[in-house]
Amino acid sequence: MNPQIIQLPKILDHRGNLSFIESNYHIPFKIERTFWIFDVPGDESRGGHAYKNTEEFIVALSGSFDVVINDGVNETIFHMNRSYYGLYVPKMMWREMRNFSTNSLALVLTSTPYCADDYIRDFNLYKQQVK
Ligand code: TYD
């Protein structure tokens, strides 16, 4: 599956709306880890790296930010600004998050537990390996 925006269920209710995500149904992997990124200064970026084995699903729970995906040849920018849309990122994609709005909150669901060895942090090495 390519990187793509997935629309999540949205239950509209006058008491407040609700969305949800189930493993292997709304997203194509079993969730093994959840982390979130918050209090990002406006001019900072996060996550300039690729994962050898990890798939991710990224949701802007609050505010907005851009996820820049580079497959070694082409770059695509996904603007995330709704809590009921998420971006599916397959393994072996270079990805960076930038342009965080004030008080934005990025939720990241992943298919693996944290493993430092799963990271490729050098873009040139990534381009070589993805060939
Ligand atoms: P990292 O993924 O390297 O962030 P970025 O690519 O944006 O710089 O994570 C930063 C630090 O947090 C790193 O030292 C590892 C730690 N970390 C965990 O311990 N568990 C996790 O699930 C994540 C995502 C990071």
Coordinates of N, CA and C and ligand atoms in Angstrom, one line a residue:
M1 N 0.9 -1.2 0.0 CA 0.0 0.0 0.0 C 0.9 1.3 0.0
N2 N 0.6 2.2 -0.8 CA 1.3 3.5 -0.9 C 1.0 4.4 0.3
P3 N 1.8 5.4 0.5 CA 1.4 6.4 1.5 C 0.1 7.0 1.1
Q4 N -0.9 7.1 2.0 CA -2.2 7.6 1.6 C -2.9 8.1 2.8
I5 N -3.8 9.1 2.6 CA -4.7 9.6 3.6 C -5.9 8.6 3.7
I6 N -6.2 8.2 5.0 CA -7.3 7.3 5.2 C -8.3 8.1 6.1
Q7 N -9.6 8.1 5.6 CA -10.6 8.8 6.4 C -11.2 7.9 7.5
L8 N -11.3 8.4 8.7 CA -11.7 7.5 9.8 C -13.2 7.7 10.0
P9 N -13.8 6.8 10.7 CA -15.2 7.0 11.0 C -15.4 8.2 11.9
K10 N -16.5 8.9 11.7 CA -16.8 10.1 12.5 C -18.2 10.1 13.0
I11 N -18.4 10.0 14.2 CA -19.8 9.9 14.8 C -20.1 11.3 15.3
L12 N -21.0 11.9 14.5 CA -21.4 13.3 14.9 C -22.4 13.3 16.0
D13 N -22.2 14.1 16.9 CA -23.1 14.1 18.1 C -23.2 15.5 18.7
H14 N -24.3 16.0 19.1 CA -24.4 17.4 19.6 C -23.6 17.5 20.9
R15 N -23.3 16.3 21.5 CA -22.5 16.4 22.8 C -21.0 16.4 22.5
G16 N -20.7 16.4 21.2 CA -19.3 16.3 20.8 C -19.0 15.1 19.9
N17 N -18.2 15.3 18.9 CA -18.0 14.2 17.9 C -16.9 13.2 18.4
L18 N -16.9 12.1 17.7 CA -16.1 10.9 18.1 C -15.5 10.2 16.9
S19 N -14.3 9.9 16.9 CA -13.7 9.1 15.9 C -12.9 7.9 16.5
F20 N -12.6 6.9 15.7 CA -11.9 5.7 16.3 C -11.1 5.0 15.3
I21 N -10.2 4.2 15.7 CA -9.3 3.4 14.8 C -9.2 2.0 15.4
E22 N -9.5 1.0 14.5 CA -9.2 -0.4 14.9 C -8.1 -1.0 14.1
S23 N -7.2 -1.7 14.7 CA -6.1 -2.4 14.1 C -6.7 -3.3 12.9
N24 N -5.9 -3.4 11.9 CA -6.2 -4.3 10.8 C -7.6 -4.1 10.2
Y25 N -8.2 -3.0 10.4 CA -9.5 -2.7 9.8 C -9.5 -1.3 9.2
H26 N -9.4 -0.3 10.0 CA -9.2 1.1 9.5 C -7.8 1.3 9.0
I27 N -6.9 0.7 9.6 CA -5.5 0.8 9.2 C -4.9 -0.7 8.9
P28 N -4.0 -0.8 8.0 CA -3.6 -2.2 7.6 C -2.5 -2.8 8.4
F29 N -2.5 -2.6 9.7 CA -1.5 -3.3 10.6 C -2.1 -3.3 12.0
K30 N -1.4 -4.2 12.8 CA -1.8 -4.3 14.2 C -1.0 -3.2 15.0
I31 N -1.6 -2.5 15.8 CA -1.0 -1.4 16.6 C -0.2 -2.0 17.7
E32 N 1.1 -1.8 17.7 CA 2.0 -2.3 18.7 C 2.5 -1.1 19.6
R33 N 2.4 0.1 19.2 CA 2.9 1.2 19.9 C 2.2 2.5 19.5
T34 N 2.0 3.4 20.5 CA 1.4 4.7 20.3 C 2.3 5.7 20.9
F35 N 2.6 6.8 20.1 CA 3.3 7.9 20.7 C 2.8 9.2 20.2
W36 N 3.0 10.3 20.8 CA 2.5 11.5 20.3 C 3.6 12.6 20.5
I37 N 3.5 13.6 19.6 CA 4.4 14.7 19.6 C 3.7 16.0 19.9
F38 N 4.2 16.7 20.8 CA 3.5 17.9 21.3 C 4.5 19.0 21.7
D39 N 4.0 20.2 21.8 CA 4.9 21.4 22.2 C 6.0 21.6 21.2
V40 N 5.7 21.4 19.9 CA 6.8 21.6 18.9 C 6.9 23.1 18.6
P41 N 8.0 23.7 18.7 CA 8.1 25.1 18.3 C 7.9 25.3 16.8
G42 N 7.3 26.4 16.4 CA 6.8 26.5 15.0 C 7.8 26.3 14.0
D43 N 9.1 26.6 14.3 CA 10.1 26.5 13.2 C 10.9 25.1 13.3
E44 N 10.4 24.2 14.1 CA 11.1 22.9 14.2 C 10.5 21.9 13.3
S45 N 11.4 20.8 13.0 CA 10.8 19.7 12.3 C 11.2 18.4 13.1
R46 N 10.5 17.4 12.9 CA 10.7 16.1 13.6 C 10.7 15.0 12.6
G47 N 11.4 13.9 13.0 CA 11.3 12.7 12.3 C 11.9 12.6 10.9
G48 N 13.0 13.2 10.7 CA 13.7 13.1 9.4 C 14.4 11.7 9.4
H49 N 13.7 10.7 9.0 CA 14.3 9.3 9.0 C 13.3 8.4 8.2
A50 N 13.8 7.2 8.0 CA 12.9 6.1 7.5 C 13.0 4.9 8.5
Y51 N 12.0 4.1 8.4 CA 12.1 2.8 9.2 C 12.2 1.6 8.3
K52 N 13.1 0.7 8.6 CA 13.2 -0.5 7.8 C 12.0 -1.4 7.8
N53 N 11.3 -1.4 9.0 CA 10.3 -2.4 9.2 C 9.0 -1.9 9.7
T54 N 9.0 -0.6 10.1 CA 7.8 -0.1 10.8 C 6.8 0.6 9.9
E55 N 5.6 0.3 10.0 CA 4.5 1.1 9.3 C 3.9 2.0 10.4
E56 N 3.4 3.1 9.9 CA 2.9 4.1 10.8 C 1.5 4.7 10.3
F57 N 0.8 5.2 11.2 CA -0.4 6.0 10.9 C -0.4 7.2 11.8
I58 N -0.4 8.4 11.1 CA -0.2 9.7 11.7 C -1.5 10.5 11.7
V59 N -2.0 11.0 12.8 CA -3.2 11.8 12.9 C -2.9 13.1 13.6
A60 N -3.4 14.2 13.0 CA -3.4 15.5 13.7 C -4.5 15.6 14.6
L61 N -4.3 15.1 15.9 CA -5.4 15.2 16.9 C -5.9 16.6 17.1
S62 N -4.9 17.5 17.0 CA -5.2 18.9 17.3 C -4.3 19.7 16.4
G63 N -4.8 20.9 15.9 CA -3.9 21.8 15.1 C -3.6 21.2 13.8
S64 N -2.4 21.5 13.3 CA -2.0 21.1 11.9 C -0.5 21.0 11.8
F65 N -0.1 20.2 10.8 CA 1.3 20.1 10.5 C 1.4 19.4 9.1
D66 N 2.6 19.4 8.5 CA 2.8 18.8 7.3 C 3.6 17.5 7.5
V67 N 3.3 16.4 6.8 CA 4.2 15.3 6.7 C 4.7 15.2 5.3
V68 N 6.1 15.2 5.2 CA 6.7 15.2 3.9 C 7.2 13.8 3.7
I69 N 6.8 13.1 2.7 CA 7.2 11.8 2.4 C 8.0 11.8 1.1
N70 N 9.2 11.1 1.2 CA 10.1 11.0 0.1 C 10.4 9.5 -0.1
D71 N 10.1 9.0 -1.3 CA 10.3 7.5 -1.6 C 11.7 7.3 -2.2
G72 N 12.5 8.3 -2.2 CA 13.8 8.2 -2.8 C 13.9 8.9 -4.1
V73 N 12.7 9.1 -4.7 CA 12.7 9.8 -6.0 C 11.7 11.0 -5.9
N74 N 10.5 10.7 -5.5 CA 9.5 11.8 -5.4 C 9.2 12.2 -4.0
E75 N 8.9 13.5 -3.8 CA 8.5 14.0 -2.5 C 7.0 14.4 -2.6
T76 N 6.2 14.0 -1.6 CA 4.8 14.4 -1.5 C 4.6 15.0 -0.1
I77 N 3.9 16.1 -0.1 CA 3.6 16.8 1.2 C 2.1 16.6 1.5
F78 N 1.9 16.0 2.7 CA 0.5 15.8 3.2 C 0.2 16.8 4.3
H79 N -0.8 17.6 4.1 CA -1.1 18.6 5.1 C -2.2 18.0 6.0
M80 N -1.9 17.8 7.3 CA -2.8 17.2 8.3 C -3.4 18.2 9.1
N81 N -4.7 18.3 9.1 CA -5.4 19.3 9.9 C -6.8 18.9 10.4
R82 N -7.1 17.6 10.3 CA -8.4 17.1 10.8 C -8.1 15.8 11.6
S83 N -8.8 15.7 12.8 CA -8.6 14.5 13.6 C -9.2 13.2 13.1
Y84 N -10.0 13.3 12.0 CA -10.7 12.2 11.5 C -10.1 11.7 10.1
Y85 N -8.9 12.3 9.8 CA -8.1 11.8 8.7 C -6.7 11.4 9.3
G86 N -6.1 10.3 8.7 CA -4.8 10.0 9.1 C -4.0 9.6 7.9
L87 N -2.7 9.7 8.0 CA -1.8 9.3 6.9 C -1.1 8.0 7.2
Y88 N -1.3 7.0 6.3 CA -0.7 5.7 6.4 C 0.7 5.9 5.7
V89 N 1.7 5.5 6.4 CA 3.1 5.5 5.9 C 3.7 4.1 6.0
P90 N 3.9 3.5 4.8 CA 4.5 2.1 4.8 C 6.0 2.2 5.2
K91 N 6.5 1.0 5.4 CA 7.9 1.0 5.8 C 8.8 1.4 4.6
M92 N 10.0 1.8 4.9 CA 11.0 2.3 3.9 C 10.6 3.5 3.2
M93 N 10.0 4.4 3.9 CA 9.7 5.8 3.3 C 10.4 6.8 4.2
W94 N 11.1 7.7 3.5 CA 11.7 8.8 4.3 C 10.6 9.8 4.7
R95 N 10.5 10.1 6.0 CA 9.4 11.0 6.4 C 9.9 12.0 7.4
E96 N 9.3 13.2 7.2 CA 9.6 14.3 8.1 C 8.3 15.1 8.4
M97 N 8.3 15.6 9.6 CA 7.1 16.4 10.0 C 7.5 17.8 10.3
R98 N 6.8 18.8 9.7 CA 7.2 20.2 9.9 C 6.0 21.1 9.8
N99 N 6.2 22.4 10.0 CA 5.1 23.4 10.0 C 4.1 23.1 11.1
F100 N 4.5 22.7 12.3 CA 3.5 22.5 13.3 C 2.9 23.8 13.8
S101 N 1.5 23.8 13.9 CA 0.8 25.0 14.4 C 0.9 25.0 15.9
T102 N 0.7 26.2 16.5 CA 0.7 26.3 17.9 C -0.2 25.3 18.6
N103 N 0.2 24.6 19.6 CA -0.6 23.6 20.3 C -1.0 22.4 19.5
S104 N -0.3 22.1 18.4 CA -0.7 21.0 17.6 C -0.3 19.7 18.4
L105 N -1.0 18.6 18.1 CA -0.8 17.3 18.7 C -0.8 16.2 17.7
A106 N 0.3 15.6 17.5 CA 0.5 14.6 16.4 C 0.4 13.2 17.1
L107 N -0.6 12.4 16.8 CA -0.7 11.0 17.3 C 0.0 10.1 16.2
V108 N 0.8 9.2 16.7 CA 1.5 8.2 15.7 C 1.2 6.8 16.3
L109 N 0.6 6.0 15.4 CA 0.4 4.6 15.7 C 1.4 3.8 14.9
T110 N 2.0 2.8 15.5 CA 3.0 2.1 14.7 C 2.8 0.6 14.8
S111 N 3.4 -0.1 13.9 CA 3.3 -1.6 13.8 C 4.3 -2.4 14.6
T112 N 5.3 -1.6 15.2 CA 6.3 -2.3 15.9 C 6.6 -1.6 17.3
P113 N 7.1 -2.3 18.2 CA 7.6 -1.7 19.4 C 8.9 -0.8 19.1
Y114 N 9.3 0.1 19.9 CA 10.4 1.0 19.6 C 11.7 0.1 19.5
C115 N 12.4 0.4 18.4 CA 13.7 -0.3 18.2 C 14.6 0.7 17.4
A116 N 15.7 1.1 18.1 CA 16.6 2.1 17.5 C 17.2 1.6 16.2
D117 N 17.4 0.2 16.1 CA 18.0 -0.4 14.9 C 17.1 -0.3 13.7
D118 N 15.9 0.0 13.9 CA 14.9 0.0 12.8 C 15.0 1.3 12.0
Y119 N 15.8 2.3 12.6 CA 15.8 3.6 11.9 C 16.9 3.7 10.9
I120 N 16.6 4.4 9.8 CA 17.7 4.9 8.8 C 17.7 6.4 8.9
R121 N 18.8 7.0 9.4 CA 18.8 8.4 9.7 C 19.6 9.2 8.7
D122 N 20.2 8.5 7.7 CA 21.0 9.1 6.7 C 20.3 9.0 5.4
F123 N 19.9 10.2 4.8 CA 19.1 10.2 3.6 C 19.8 9.5 2.4
N124 N 21.1 9.7 2.3 CA 21.9 9.1 1.2 C 21.9 7.6 1.3
L125 N 22.1 7.1 2.6 CA 22.0 5.7 2.8 C 20.6 5.1 2.5
Y126 N 19.6 5.9 2.9 CA 18.2 5.5 2.6 C 18.0 5.4 1.1
K127 N 18.5 6.4 0.3 CA 18.3 6.3 -1.2 C 19.0 5.1 -1.8
Q128 N 20.2 4.8 -1.2 CA 20.9 3.6 -1.7 C 20.1 2.3 -1.4
Q129 N 19.6 2.2 -0.2 CA 18.9 1.0 0.2 C 17.6 0.8 -0.5
V130 N 16.9 1.9 -0.8 CA 15.6 1.8 -1.4 C 15.7 1.5 -2.9
K131 N 16.8 1.6 -3.5 CA 17.0 1.3 -4.9 C 16.8 -0.1 -5.3
Ligands
TYD1 P1 12.9 9.9 17.4 O1 12.0 8.9 16.8 O2 14.4 9.7 17.1 O3 12.4 11.4 17.0 P2 12.9 12.3 15.8 O4 13.1 11.4 14.6 O5 11.7 13.2 15.6 O6 14.1 13.0 16.2 O7 12.7 9.9 18.9 C1 13.4 10.8 19.8 C2 13.8 10.1 21.0 O8 12.7 9.4 21.7 C3 14.9 9.0 20.8 O9 15.9 9.1 21.7 C4 14.2 7.7 21.1 C5 13.0 8.0 21.9 N1 11.8 7.3 21.6 C6 11.4 6.2 22.3 O10 12.1 5.8 23.3 N2 10.3 5.5 22.0 C7 9.5 5.8 20.9 O11 8.5 5.1 20.6 C8 9.9 6.9 20.1 C9 9.1 7.3 18.9 C10 11.1 7.6 20.5

